[in-house]
PDB file of C-alpha atoms in Angstrom:
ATOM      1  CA  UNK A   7    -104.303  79.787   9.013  1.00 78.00           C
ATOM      2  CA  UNK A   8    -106.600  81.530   6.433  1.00 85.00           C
ATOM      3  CA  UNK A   9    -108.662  79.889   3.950  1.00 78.00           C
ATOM      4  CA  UNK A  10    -106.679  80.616   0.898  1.00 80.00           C
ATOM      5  CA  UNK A  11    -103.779  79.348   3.435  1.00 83.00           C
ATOM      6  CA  UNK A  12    -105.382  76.422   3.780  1.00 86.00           C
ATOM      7  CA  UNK A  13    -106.083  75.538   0.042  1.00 88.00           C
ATOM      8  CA  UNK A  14    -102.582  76.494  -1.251  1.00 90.00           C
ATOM      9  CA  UNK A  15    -101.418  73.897   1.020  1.00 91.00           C
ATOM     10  CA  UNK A  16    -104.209  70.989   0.238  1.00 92.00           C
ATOM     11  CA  UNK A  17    -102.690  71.676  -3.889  1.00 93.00           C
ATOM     12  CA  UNK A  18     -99.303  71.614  -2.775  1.00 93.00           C
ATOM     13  CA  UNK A  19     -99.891  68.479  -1.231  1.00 94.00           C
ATOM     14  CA  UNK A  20    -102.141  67.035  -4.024  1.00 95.00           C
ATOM     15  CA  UNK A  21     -99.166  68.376  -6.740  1.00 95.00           C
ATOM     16  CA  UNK A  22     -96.324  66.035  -4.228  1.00 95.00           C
ATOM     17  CA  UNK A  23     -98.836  63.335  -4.236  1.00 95.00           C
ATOM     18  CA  UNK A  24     -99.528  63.669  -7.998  1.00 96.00           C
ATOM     19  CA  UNK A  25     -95.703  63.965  -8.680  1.00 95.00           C
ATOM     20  CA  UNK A  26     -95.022  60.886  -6.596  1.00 95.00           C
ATOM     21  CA  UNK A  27     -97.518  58.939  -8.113  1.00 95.00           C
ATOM     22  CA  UNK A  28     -96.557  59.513 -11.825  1.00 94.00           C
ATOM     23  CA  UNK A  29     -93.502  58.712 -10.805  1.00 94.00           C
ATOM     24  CA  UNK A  30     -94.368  55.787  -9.316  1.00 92.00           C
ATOM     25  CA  UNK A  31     -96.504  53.898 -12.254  1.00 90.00           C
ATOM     26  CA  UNK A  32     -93.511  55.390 -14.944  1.00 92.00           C
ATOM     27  CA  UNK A  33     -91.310  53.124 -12.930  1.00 91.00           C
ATOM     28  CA  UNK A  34     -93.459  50.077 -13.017  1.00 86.00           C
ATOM     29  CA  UNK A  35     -92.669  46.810 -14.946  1.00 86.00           C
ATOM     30  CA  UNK A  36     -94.893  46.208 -17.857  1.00 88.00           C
ATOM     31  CA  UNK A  37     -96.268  43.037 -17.346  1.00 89.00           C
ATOM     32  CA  UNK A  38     -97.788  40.473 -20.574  1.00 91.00           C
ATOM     33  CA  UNK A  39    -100.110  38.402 -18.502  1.00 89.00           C
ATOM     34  CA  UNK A  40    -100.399  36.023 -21.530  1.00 91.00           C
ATOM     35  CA  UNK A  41     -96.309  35.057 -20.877  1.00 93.00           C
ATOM     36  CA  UNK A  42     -95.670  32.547 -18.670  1.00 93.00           C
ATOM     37  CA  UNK A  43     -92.715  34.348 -16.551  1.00 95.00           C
ATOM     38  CA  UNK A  44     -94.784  37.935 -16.363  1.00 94.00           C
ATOM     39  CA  UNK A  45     -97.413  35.674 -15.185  1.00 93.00           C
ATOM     40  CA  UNK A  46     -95.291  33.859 -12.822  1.00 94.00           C
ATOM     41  CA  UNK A  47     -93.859  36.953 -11.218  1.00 93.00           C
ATOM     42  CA  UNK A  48     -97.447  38.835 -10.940  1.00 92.00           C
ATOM     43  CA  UNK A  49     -98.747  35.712  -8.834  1.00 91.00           C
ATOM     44  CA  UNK A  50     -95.338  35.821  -6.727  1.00 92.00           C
ATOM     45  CA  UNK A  51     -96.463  39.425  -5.976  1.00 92.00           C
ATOM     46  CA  UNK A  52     -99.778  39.489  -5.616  1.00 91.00           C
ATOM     47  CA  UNK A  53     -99.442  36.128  -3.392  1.00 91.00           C
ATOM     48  CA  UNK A  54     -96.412  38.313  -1.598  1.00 92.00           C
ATOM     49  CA  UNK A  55     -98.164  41.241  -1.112  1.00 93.00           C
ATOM     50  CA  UNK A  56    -101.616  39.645   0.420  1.00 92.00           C
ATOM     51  CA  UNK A  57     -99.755  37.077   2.322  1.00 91.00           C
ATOM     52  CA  UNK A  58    -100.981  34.479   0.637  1.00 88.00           C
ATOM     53  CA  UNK A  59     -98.923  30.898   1.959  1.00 88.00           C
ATOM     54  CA  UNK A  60     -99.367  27.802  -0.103  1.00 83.00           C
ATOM     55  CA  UNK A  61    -101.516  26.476   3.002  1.00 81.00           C
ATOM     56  CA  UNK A  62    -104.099  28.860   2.392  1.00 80.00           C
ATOM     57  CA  UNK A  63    -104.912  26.940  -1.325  1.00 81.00           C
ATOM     58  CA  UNK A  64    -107.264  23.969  -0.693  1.00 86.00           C
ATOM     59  CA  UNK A  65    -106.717  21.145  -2.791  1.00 86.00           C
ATOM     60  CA  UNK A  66    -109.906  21.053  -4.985  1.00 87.00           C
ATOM     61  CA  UNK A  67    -111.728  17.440  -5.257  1.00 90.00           C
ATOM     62  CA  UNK A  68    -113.793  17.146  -8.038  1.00 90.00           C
ATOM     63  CA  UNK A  69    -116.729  14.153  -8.659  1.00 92.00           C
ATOM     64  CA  UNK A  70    -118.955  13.720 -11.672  1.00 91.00           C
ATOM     65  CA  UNK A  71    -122.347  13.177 -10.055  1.00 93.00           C
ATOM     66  CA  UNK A  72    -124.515  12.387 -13.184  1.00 95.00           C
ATOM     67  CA  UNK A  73    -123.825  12.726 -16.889  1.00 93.00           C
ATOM     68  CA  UNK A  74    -126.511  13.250 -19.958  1.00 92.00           C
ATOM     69  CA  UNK A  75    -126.334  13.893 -23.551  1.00 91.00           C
ATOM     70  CA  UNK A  76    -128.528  16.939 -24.466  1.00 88.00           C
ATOM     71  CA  UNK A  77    -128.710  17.060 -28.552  1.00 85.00           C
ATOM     72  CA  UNK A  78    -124.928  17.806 -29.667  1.00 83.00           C
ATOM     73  CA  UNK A  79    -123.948  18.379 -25.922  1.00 86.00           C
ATOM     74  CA  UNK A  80    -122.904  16.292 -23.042  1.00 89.00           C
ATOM     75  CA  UNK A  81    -123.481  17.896 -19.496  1.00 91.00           C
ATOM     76  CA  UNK A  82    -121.991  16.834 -16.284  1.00 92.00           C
ATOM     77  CA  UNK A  83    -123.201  17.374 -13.146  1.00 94.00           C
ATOM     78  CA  UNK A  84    -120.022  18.400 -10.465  1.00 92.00           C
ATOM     79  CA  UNK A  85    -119.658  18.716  -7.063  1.00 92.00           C
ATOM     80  CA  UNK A  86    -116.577  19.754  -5.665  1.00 92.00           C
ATOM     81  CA  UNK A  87    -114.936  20.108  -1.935  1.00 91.00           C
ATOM     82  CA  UNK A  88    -112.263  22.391  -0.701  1.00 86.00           C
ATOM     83  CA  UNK A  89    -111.857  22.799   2.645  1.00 84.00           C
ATOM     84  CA  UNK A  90    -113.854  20.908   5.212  1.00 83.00           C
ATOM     85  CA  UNK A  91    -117.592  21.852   4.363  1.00 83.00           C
ATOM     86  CA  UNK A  92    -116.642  24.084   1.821  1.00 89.00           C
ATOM     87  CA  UNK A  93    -118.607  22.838  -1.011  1.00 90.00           C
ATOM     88  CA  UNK A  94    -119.614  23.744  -4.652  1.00 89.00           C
ATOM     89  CA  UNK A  95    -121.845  22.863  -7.496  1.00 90.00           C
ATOM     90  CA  UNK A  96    -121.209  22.972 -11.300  1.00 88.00           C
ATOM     91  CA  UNK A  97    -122.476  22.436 -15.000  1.00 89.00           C
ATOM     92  CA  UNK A  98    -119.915  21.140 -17.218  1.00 86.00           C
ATOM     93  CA  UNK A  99    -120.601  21.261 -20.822  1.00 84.00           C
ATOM     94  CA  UNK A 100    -118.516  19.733 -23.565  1.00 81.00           C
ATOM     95  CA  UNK A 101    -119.652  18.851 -27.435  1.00 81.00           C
ATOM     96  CA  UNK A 102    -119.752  15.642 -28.629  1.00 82.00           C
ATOM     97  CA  UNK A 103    -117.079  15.499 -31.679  1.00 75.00           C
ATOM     98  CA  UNK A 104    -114.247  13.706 -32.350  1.00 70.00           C
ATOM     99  CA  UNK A 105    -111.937  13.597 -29.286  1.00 70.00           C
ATOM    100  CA  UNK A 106    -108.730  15.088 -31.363  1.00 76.00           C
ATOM    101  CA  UNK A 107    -110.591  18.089 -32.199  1.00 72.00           C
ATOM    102  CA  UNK A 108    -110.801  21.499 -30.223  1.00 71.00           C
ATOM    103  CA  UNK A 109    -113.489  21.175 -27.362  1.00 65.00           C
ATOM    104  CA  UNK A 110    -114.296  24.296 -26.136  1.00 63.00           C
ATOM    105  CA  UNK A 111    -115.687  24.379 -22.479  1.00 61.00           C
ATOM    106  CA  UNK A 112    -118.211  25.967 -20.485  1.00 61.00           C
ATOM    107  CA  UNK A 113    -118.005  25.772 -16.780  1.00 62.00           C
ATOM    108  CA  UNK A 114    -120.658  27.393 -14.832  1.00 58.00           C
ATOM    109  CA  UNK A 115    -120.743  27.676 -10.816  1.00 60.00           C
ATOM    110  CA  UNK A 116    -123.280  28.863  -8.590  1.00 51.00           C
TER     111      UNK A 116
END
């Protein structure tokens, strides 16, 4: 096969591919992550698709190791275990205001 052979038949395939493709992603669902079904159904799938069993989720134990105010700011100190030996640290920040009003929270793991 000659060289020019050879590269009309690389497009060709790249064009099929192409074609298949588009096709494809015009035949996808559109998904709204923010909706609780669409959500629902993309963790069904993704779970699905990367064999994902509900054995493989640990369940997550979390313990308050130490607490202190810092100005308008109270930070706890987390550990947390998964699986056996599988452990994790964390900073938990949360204002001090009125417990009825919107507490917005930082968590930040290392």
């Amino acid at each position: 096969m000659s060289h020019a052979d050879s590269l009309h038949v690389a497009h060709a395939l790249l064009d099929d591919y192409q074609r298949r493709y588009d096709q494809t992603a015009a035949n996808l669902p559109r998904w709204e992550p923010t909706q609780p079904n669409d959500r629902a159904a993309i963790h069904r799938i993704v779970a699905e698709s990367l064999g994902i069993t509900d054995d493989h989720v640990p369940t997550i134990t979390v313990n308050a190791r130490r607490e202190h105010e810092a100005g308008d700011i109270t930070i706890q100190h987390l550990t947390a275990t998964s699986w056996s030996n599988a452990a994790c640290t964390a900073l938990l920040y949360t204002p001090n205001e009125s417990p009825n009003a919107p507490r917005p929270t930082v968590l930040l793991c290392c």
